Short mmCIF file of C-alpha atoms in Angstrom, two decimals:
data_model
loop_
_atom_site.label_atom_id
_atom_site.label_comp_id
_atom_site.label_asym_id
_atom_site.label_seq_id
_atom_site.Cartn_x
_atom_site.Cartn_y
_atom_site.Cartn_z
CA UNK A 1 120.31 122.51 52.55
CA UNK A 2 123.62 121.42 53.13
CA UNK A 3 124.06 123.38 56.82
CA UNK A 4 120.60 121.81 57.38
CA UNK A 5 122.44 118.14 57.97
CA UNK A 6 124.43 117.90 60.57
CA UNK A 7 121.25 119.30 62.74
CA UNK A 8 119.27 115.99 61.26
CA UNK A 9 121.82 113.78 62.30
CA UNK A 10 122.08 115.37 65.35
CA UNK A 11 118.80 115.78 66.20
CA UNK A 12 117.66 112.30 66.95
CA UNK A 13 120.51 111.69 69.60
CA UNK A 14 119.75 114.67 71.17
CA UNK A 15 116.09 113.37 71.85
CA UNK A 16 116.95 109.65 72.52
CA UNK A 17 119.50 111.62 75.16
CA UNK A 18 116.69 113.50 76.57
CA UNK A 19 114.03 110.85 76.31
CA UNK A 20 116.16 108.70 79.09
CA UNK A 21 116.30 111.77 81.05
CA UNK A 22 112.30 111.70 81.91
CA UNK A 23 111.26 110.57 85.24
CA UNK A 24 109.14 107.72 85.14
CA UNK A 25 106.18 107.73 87.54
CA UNK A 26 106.20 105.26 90.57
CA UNK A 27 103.33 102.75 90.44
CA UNK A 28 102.10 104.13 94.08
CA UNK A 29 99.91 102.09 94.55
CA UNK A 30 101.58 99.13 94.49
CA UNK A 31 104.32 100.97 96.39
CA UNK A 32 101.96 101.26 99.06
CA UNK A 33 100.75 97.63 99.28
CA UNK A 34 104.65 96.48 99.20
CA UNK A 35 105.47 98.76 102.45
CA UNK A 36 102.39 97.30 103.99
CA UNK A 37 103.82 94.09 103.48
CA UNK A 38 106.92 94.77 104.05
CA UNK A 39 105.16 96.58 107.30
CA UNK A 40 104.52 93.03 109.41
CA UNK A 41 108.11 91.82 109.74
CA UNK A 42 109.94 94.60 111.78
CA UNK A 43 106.08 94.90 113.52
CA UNK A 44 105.98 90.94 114.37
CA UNK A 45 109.79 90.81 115.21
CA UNK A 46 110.57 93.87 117.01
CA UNK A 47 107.46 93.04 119.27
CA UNK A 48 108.92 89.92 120.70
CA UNK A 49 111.82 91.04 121.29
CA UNK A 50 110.17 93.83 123.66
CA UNK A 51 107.01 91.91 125.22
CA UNK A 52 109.32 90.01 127.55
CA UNK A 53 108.31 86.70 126.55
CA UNK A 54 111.45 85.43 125.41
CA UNK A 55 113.16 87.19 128.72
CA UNK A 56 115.93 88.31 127.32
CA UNK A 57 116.87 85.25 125.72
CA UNK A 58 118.20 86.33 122.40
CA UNK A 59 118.26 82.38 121.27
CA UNK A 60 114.13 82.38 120.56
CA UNK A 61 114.47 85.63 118.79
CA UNK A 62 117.60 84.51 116.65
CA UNK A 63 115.68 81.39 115.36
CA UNK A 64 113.05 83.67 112.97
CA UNK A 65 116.52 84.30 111.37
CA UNK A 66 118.10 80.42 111.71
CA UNK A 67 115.14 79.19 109.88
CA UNK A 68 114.75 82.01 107.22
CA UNK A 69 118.26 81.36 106.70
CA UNK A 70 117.57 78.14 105.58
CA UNK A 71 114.60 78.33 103.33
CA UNK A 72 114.61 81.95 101.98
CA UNK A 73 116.74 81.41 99.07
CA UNK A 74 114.26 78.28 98.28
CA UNK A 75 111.06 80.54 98.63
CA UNK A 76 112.94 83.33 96.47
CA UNK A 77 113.96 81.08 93.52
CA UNK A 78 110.58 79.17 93.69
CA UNK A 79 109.09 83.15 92.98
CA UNK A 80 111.21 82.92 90.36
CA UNK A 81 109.30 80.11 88.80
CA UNK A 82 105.59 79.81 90.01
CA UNK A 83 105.57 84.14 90.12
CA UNK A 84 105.76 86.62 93.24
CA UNK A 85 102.02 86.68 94.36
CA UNK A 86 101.78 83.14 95.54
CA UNK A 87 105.17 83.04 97.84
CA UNK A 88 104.39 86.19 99.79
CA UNK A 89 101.06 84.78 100.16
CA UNK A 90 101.91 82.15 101.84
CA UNK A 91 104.53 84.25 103.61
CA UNK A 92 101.99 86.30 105.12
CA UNK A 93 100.12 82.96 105.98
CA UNK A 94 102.72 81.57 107.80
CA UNK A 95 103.49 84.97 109.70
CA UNK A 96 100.29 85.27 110.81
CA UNK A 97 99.17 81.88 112.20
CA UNK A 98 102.86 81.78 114.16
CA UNK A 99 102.36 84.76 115.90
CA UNK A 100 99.12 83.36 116.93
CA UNK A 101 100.51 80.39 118.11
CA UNK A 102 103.41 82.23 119.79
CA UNK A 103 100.72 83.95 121.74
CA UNK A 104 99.18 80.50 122.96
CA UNK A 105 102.72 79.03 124.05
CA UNK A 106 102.95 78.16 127.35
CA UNK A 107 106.23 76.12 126.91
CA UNK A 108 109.61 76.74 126.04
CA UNK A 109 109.34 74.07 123.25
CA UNK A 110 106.06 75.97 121.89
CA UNK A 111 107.70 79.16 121.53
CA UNK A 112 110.53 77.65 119.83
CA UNK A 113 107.84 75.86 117.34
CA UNK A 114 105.78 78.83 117.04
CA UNK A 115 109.12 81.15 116.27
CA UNK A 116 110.96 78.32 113.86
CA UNK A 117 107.41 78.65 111.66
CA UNK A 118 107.59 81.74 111.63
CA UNK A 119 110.79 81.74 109.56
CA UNK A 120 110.77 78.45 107.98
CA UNK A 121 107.73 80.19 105.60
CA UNK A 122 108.48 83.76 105.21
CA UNK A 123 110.70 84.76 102.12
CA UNK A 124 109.25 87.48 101.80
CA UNK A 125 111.91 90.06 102.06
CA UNK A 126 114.00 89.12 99.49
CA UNK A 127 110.78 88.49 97.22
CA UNK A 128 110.03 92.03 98.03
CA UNK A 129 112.83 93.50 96.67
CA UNK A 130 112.27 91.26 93.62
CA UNK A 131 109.10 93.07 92.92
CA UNK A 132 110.26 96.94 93.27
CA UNK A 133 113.16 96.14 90.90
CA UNK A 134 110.19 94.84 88.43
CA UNK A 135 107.97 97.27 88.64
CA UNK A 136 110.61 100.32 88.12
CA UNK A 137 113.42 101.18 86.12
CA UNK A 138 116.82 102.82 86.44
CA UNK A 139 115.05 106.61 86.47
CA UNK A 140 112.62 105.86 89.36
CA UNK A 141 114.33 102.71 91.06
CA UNK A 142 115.82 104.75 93.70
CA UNK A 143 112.50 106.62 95.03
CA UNK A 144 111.41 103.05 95.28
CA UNK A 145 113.86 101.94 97.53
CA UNK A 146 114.10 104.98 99.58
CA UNK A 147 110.51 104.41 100.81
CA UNK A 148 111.69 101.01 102.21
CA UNK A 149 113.25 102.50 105.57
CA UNK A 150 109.86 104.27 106.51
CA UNK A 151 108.40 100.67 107.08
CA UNK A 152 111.14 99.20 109.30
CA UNK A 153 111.60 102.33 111.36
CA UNK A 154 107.36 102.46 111.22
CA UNK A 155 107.42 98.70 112.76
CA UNK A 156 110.23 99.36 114.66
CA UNK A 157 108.48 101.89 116.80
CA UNK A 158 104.82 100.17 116.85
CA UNK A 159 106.33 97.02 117.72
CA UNK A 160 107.52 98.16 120.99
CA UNK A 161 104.67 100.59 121.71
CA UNK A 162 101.85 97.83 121.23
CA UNK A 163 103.74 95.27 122.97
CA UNK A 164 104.43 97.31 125.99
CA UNK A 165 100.75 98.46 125.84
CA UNK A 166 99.08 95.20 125.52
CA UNK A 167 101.26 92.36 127.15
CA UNK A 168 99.97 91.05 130.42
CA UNK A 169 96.18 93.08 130.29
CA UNK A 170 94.68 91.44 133.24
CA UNK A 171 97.25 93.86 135.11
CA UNK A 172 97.79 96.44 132.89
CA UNK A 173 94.47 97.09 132.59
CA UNK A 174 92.04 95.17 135.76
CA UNK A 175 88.80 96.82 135.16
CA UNK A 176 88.44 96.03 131.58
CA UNK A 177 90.50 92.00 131.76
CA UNK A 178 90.87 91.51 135.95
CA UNK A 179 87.78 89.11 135.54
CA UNK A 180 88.93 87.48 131.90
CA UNK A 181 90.78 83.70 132.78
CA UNK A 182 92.44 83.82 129.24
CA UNK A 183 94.18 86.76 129.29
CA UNK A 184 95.94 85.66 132.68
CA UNK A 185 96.38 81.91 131.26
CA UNK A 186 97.96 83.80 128.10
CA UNK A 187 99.14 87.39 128.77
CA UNK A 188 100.41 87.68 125.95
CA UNK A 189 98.06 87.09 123.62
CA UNK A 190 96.49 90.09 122.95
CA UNK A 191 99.57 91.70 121.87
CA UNK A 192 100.52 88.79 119.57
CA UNK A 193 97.31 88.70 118.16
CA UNK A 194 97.09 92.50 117.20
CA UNK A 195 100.19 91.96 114.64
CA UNK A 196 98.59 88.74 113.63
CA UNK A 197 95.66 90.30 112.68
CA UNK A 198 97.34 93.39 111.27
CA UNK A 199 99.11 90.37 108.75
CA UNK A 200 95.71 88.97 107.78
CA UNK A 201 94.23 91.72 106.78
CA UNK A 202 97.20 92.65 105.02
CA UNK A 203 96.97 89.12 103.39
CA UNK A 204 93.36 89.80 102.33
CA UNK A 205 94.86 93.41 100.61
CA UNK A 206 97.62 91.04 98.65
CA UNK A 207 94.94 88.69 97.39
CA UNK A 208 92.76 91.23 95.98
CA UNK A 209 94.99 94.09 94.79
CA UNK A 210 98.03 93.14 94.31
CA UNK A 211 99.21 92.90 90.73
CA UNK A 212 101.82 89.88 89.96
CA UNK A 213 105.01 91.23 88.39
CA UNK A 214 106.58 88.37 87.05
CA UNK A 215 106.65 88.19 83.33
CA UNK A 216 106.60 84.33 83.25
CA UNK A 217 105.39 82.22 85.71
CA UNK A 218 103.61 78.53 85.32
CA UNK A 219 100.91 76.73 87.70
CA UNK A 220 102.81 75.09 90.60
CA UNK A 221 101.38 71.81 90.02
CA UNK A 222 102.13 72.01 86.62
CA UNK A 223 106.11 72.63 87.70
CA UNK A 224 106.10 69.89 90.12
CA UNK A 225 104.42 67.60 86.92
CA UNK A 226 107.08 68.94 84.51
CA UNK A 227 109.76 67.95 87.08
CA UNK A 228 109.22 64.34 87.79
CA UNK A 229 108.09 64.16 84.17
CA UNK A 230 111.75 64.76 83.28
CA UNK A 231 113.09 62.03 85.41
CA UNK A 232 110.64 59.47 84.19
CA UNK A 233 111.93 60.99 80.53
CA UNK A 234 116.33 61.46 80.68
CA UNK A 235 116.76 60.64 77.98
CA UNK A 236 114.37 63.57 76.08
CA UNK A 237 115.11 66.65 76.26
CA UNK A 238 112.53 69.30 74.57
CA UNK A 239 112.84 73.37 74.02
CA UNK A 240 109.56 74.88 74.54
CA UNK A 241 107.66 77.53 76.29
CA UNK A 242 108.15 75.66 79.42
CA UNK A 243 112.12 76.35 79.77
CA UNK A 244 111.86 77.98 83.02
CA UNK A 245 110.40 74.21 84.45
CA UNK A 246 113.38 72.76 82.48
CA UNK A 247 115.87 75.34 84.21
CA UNK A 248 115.04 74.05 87.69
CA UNK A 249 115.27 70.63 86.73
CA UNK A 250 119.19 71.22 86.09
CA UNK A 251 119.00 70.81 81.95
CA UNK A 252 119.76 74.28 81.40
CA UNK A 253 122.27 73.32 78.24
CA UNK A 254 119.47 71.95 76.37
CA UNK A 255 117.44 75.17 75.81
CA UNK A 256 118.12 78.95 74.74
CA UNK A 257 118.38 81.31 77.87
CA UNK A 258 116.36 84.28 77.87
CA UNK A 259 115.91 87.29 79.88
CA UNK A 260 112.96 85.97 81.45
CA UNK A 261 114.42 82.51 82.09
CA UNK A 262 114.96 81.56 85.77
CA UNK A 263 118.65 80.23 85.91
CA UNK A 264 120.08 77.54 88.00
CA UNK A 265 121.56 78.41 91.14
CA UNK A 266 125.09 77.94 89.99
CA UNK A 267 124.62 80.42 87.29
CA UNK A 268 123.44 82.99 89.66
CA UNK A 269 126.29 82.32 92.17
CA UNK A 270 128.68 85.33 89.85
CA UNK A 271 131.38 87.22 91.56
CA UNK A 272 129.01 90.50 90.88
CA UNK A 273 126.26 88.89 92.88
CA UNK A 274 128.34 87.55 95.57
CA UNK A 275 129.84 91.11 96.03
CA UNK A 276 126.59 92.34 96.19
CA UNK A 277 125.77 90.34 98.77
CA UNK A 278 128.93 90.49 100.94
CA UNK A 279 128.15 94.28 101.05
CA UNK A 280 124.71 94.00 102.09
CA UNK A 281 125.60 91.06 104.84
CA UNK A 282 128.51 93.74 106.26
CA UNK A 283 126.11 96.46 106.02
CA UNK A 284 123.68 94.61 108.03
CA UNK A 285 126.07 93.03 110.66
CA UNK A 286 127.35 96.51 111.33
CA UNK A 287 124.06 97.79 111.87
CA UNK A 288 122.88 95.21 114.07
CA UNK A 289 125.99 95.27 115.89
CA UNK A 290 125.80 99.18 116.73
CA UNK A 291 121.51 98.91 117.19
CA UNK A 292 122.42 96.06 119.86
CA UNK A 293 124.78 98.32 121.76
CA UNK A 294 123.34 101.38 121.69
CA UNK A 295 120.19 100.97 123.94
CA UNK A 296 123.04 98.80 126.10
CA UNK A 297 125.51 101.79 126.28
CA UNK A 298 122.40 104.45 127.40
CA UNK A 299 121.09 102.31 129.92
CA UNK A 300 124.76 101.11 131.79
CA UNK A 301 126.00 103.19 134.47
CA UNK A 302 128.26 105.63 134.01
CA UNK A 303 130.82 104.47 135.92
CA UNK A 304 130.58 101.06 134.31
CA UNK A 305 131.00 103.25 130.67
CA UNK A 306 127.69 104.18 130.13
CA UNK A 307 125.59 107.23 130.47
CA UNK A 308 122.78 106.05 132.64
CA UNK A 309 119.55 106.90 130.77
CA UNK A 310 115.69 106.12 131.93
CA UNK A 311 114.37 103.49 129.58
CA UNK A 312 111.35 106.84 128.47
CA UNK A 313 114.88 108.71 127.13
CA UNK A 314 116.66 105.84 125.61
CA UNK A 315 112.83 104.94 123.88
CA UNK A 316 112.71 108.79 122.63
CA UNK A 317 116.00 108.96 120.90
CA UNK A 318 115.57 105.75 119.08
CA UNK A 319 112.20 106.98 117.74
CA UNK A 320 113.86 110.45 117.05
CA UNK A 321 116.31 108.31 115.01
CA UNK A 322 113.32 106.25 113.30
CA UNK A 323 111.82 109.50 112.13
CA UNK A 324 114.59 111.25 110.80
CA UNK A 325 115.53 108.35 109.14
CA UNK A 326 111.74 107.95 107.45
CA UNK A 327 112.39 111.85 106.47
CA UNK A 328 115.83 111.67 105.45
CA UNK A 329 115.67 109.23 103.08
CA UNK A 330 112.24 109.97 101.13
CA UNK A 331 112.99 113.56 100.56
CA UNK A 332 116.55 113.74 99.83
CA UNK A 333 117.63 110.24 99.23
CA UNK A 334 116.69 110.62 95.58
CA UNK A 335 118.49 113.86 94.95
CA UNK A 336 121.44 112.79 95.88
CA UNK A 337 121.46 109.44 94.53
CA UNK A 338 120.79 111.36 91.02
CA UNK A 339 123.93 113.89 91.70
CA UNK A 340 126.54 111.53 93.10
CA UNK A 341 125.44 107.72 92.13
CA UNK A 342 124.98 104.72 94.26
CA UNK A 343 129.32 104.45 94.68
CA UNK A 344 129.77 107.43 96.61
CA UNK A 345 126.86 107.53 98.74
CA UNK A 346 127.14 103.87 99.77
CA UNK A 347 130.95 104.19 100.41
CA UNK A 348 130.08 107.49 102.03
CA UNK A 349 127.70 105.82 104.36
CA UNK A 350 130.43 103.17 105.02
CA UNK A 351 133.09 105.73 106.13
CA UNK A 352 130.36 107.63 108.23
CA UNK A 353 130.72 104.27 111.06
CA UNK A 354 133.96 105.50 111.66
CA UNK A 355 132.41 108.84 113.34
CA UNK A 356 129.56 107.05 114.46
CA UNK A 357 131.38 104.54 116.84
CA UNK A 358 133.32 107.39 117.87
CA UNK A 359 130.72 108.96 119.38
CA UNK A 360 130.46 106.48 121.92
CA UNK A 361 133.98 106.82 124.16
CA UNK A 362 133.16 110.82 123.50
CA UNK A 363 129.67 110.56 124.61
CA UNK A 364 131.01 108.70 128.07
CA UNK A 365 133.98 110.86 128.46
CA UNK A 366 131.26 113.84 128.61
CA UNK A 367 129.03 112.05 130.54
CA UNK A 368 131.63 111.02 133.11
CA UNK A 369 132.68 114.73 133.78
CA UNK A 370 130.10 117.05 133.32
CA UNK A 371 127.32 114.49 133.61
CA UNK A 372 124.50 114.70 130.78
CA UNK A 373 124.62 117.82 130.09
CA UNK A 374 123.80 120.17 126.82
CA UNK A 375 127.35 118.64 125.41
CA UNK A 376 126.29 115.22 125.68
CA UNK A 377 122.96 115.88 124.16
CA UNK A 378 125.09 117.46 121.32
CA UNK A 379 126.76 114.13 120.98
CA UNK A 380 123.46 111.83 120.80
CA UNK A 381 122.35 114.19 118.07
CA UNK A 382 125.67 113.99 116.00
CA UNK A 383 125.10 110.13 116.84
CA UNK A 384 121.37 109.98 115.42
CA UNK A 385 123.01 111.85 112.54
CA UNK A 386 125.72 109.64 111.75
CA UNK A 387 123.15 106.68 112.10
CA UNK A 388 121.06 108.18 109.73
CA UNK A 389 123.72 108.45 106.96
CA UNK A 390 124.97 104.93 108.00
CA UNK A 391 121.53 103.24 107.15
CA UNK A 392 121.29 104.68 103.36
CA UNK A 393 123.94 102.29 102.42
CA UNK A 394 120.51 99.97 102.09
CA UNK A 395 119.03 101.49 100.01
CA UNK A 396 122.14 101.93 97.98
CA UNK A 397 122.57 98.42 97.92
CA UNK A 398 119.33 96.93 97.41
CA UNK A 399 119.96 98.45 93.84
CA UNK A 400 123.35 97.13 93.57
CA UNK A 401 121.62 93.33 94.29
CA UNK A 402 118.70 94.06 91.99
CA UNK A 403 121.43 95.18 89.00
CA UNK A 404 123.62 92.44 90.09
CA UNK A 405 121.30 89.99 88.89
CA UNK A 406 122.59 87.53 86.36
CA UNK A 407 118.59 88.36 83.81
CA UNK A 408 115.70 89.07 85.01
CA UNK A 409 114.21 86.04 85.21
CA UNK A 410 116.61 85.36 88.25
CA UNK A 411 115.97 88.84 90.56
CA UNK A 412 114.43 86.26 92.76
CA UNK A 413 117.79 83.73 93.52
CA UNK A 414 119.63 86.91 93.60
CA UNK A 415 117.99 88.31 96.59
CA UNK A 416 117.19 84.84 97.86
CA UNK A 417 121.02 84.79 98.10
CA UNK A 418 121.88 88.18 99.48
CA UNK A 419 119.03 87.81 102.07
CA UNK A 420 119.94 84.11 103.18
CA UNK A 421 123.73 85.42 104.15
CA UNK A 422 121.99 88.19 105.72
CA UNK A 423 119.62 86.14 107.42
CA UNK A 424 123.04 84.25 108.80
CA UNK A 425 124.23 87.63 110.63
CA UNK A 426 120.96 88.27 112.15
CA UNK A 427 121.33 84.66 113.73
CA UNK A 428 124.71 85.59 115.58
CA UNK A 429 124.63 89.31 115.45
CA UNK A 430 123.04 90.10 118.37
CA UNK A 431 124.38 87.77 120.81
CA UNK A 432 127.81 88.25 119.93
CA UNK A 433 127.34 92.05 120.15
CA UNK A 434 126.00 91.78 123.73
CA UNK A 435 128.28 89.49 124.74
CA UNK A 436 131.45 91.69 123.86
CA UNK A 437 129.29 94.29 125.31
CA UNK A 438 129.21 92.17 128.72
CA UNK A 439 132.55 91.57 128.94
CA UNK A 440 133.88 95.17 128.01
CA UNK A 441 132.20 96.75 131.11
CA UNK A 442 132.91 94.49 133.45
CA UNK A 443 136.30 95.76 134.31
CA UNK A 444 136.86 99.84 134.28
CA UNK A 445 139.75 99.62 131.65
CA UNK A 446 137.83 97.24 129.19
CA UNK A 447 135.24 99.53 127.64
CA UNK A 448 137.46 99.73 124.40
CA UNK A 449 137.09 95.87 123.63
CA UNK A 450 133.32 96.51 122.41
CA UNK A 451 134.81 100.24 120.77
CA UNK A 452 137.15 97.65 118.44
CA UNK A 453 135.03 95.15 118.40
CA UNK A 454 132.18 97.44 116.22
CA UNK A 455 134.92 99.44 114.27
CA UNK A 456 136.12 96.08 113.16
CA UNK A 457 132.95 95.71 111.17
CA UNK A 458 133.46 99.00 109.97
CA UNK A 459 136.65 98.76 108.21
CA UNK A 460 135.41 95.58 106.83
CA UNK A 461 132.18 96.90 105.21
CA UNK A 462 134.55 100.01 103.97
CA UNK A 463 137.28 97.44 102.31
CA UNK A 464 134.03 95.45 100.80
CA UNK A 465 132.20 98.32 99.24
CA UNK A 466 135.71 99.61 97.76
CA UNK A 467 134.81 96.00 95.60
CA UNK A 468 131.74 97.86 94.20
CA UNK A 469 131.89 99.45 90.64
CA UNK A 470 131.21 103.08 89.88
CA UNK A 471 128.69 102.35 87.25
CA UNK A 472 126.12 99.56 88.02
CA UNK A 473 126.25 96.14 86.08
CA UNK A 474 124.60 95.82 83.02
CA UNK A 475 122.64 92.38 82.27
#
């Protein structure tokens, strides 16, 4: 018997090891209804950027992200409290009815209205987040957030394609609207109000079938109650079932924390979390910076230090890009994230800017000498390549936000906090990238100022993600 013991004690680590090897199964269903929702953002957004309503006037588009800035991290941490399902319901509310109304604006001051609605009541990106982190766990969590990119790049091509197909009908299309007054009073209706629609049915999808994943949540009225209750009652001070109410009230040292237990702001404002976020808001900026360029640099002149592509080219290779993006990251995301962790691929996605800016003087230099040519085609690919492996750093660090999370209770604040700084870039991003874009071609010898400009960012994000650890925080 006595050779028979060290296989007992063995024997029982050797199963707990392999237990936390199994795979557990994605909820797909509710993966699906989260990409739906998550769906009606790049749709709504990318779509007025393209319809020509805002004419180029990157102010009216940078607003959705002015006013998100300034209430997301108070829709997030209200999630927190009163659970997900309500928020993003009223998210979807709000997106809805403004793009409506940013159909019917005739005014400068209506589209500004229309757009600043639009933002000041959807939070429901970072909420989103919230909810895949809930609903998996560390074996499954980065499937989950590899299916994220499929709906941006999905609503980044439809945005364009419905806008361009349905703005201005009366002269698109004069057989079927010629005769219809409204359309040619609003000609841009009809293409607003195909995304608005598109949101309120996806509303009616969210009320029925979507299952809440917070594991404590109370009434709102009963919160806003509990809340003024305390400051008719300072001097009491109670520890009940209704400590997440007492949490947002600020009396967080009269009650026992648990893992469930929304904490105040302050608490969730950790060096982990604020790394977390600094990575994401570089991440993004670089991004945004390169996306705003790129169409820029295909369409200038050669001779201004372009390449001098037809808007039908510059439209495929983005939509190549969306695609092998979608692909990319659903199939093979995964695998790798399992063989090399969420450290190397998301610093490996940082360095992979340095190539990918690169490409640009290259691409010109081609361009400029051979014109565009089999070479230069070569060098778009290697481009849509490099882009690819640049835009897995987000899914990367959507779990580095989602582990940076002081408990669980607070997965809300936590992306309420990354998104609002993120929110911050997408207000200046794209102006600023356009404007050094401007002023870099408009002498000959100046095309490197944009060139620096964008590599700038990516050192940056490279020195910020160097600040991420190896192994992801524990709770």
């Amino acid at each position: 018997m006595a050779p028979q013991t060290p296989a007992d004690e063995e024997t029982p680590l050797l199963h707990a090891q392999q237990q936390k090897r199994v795979r557990t199964p994605l909820p797909l269903r509710q993966i699906l209804i989260l990409l739906l929702l998550q769906l009606a953002e790049p749709l709504t957004s990318q779509l007025i950027r393209d319809i020509g309503v805002t004419h180029g006037d990157e102010t009216k588009h940078s607003l959705f992200f002015a006013t998100q800035a300034l209430t997301i991290l108070h829709w997030s941490r209200l999630s927190d409290h009163i659970g997900r399902k309500p928020v993003i319901l009223i998210g979807l509310f709000g997106l809805s009815l403004s793009m409506y109304c940013f159909g019917l604006s005739k005014t400068f001051v209506g589209l500004v209205l229309s757009r600043a609605l639009n933002g000041a009541l959807n939070g429901n990106v970072g909420i989103l987040k919230s909810m895949v982190a809930e609903i998996t766990d560390e074996t499954n969590i980065a499937q989950a957030y590899a299916y994220m990119p499929l709906a941006w790049s999905s609503g980044g091509t439809l945005g364009p394609l419905i806008g361009g197909s349905l703005s201005r009908p009366a002269d698109r299309f004069p057989d079927l609207f010629g005769n219809v007054e409204f359309f040619k009073t609003y000609p841009y209706f009809l293409a607003c109000a195909v995304p608005a629609t598109f949101t309120a049915i996806a509303w009616i999808i969210m009320f029925f079938f979507l299952e809440e994943t917070h594991p404590r949540r109370i009434p709102f009225g009963k919160l806003i109650r509990s809340k003024f209750g305390k400051k008719r009652n300072t001097g009491k001070s109670s520890v009940s079932a209704q400590s997440s109410t007492e949490t947002l009230a600020g009396n967080e040292h009269s009650q026992a924390i648990d893992e469930n237990t929304p904490l105040p702001l302050r608490a969730v404002l950790i060096p982990r979390v604020l790394i977390a976020a600094g990575n994401y808001a570089m991440l993004s900026m670089t991004e945004i910076a390169f996306r705003t360029v790129q169409p820029l640099f295909y369409s200038t002149p050669i001779e201004l230090g372009g390449l001098g592509l037809d808007p039908p080219l510059i439209g495929n290779i983005l939509s190549t890009y969306g695609l092998l993006n979608g692909v990319f990251q659903i199939f093979f995301f995964r695998p790798l994230h399992d063989r090399f962790g969420s450290k190397a691929i998301y610093t490996t996605a940082m360095l992979s800017g340095i190539p990918l800016i690169l490409t640009f003087p290259l691409i010109h230099a081609l361009g400029n000498v051979y014109g565009v040519n089999w070479a230069v085609w070569c060098m778009i690919g290697l481009q849509v390549v490099f882009s690819v492996a640049l835009n897995v750093g987000y899914s990367c660090i959507f779990i580095y936000i989602a582990a940076s999370s002081p408990n669980r209770g607070s997965l809300g604040a936590t992306n309420g906090v990354a998104q609002m700084v993120v929110s911050i870039m997408r207000t200046f991003g794209p102006g600023s990238a356009a404007s050094v874009f401007s002023i870099s071609i408009e002498r000959p010898g100046n095309w490197w100022i944009v060139h620096s400009f964008l590599m700038a960012f990516v050192f940056v994000s490279i020195g910020a993600s160097l600040l991420l650890p190896r192994k992801l925080w524990k709770n």
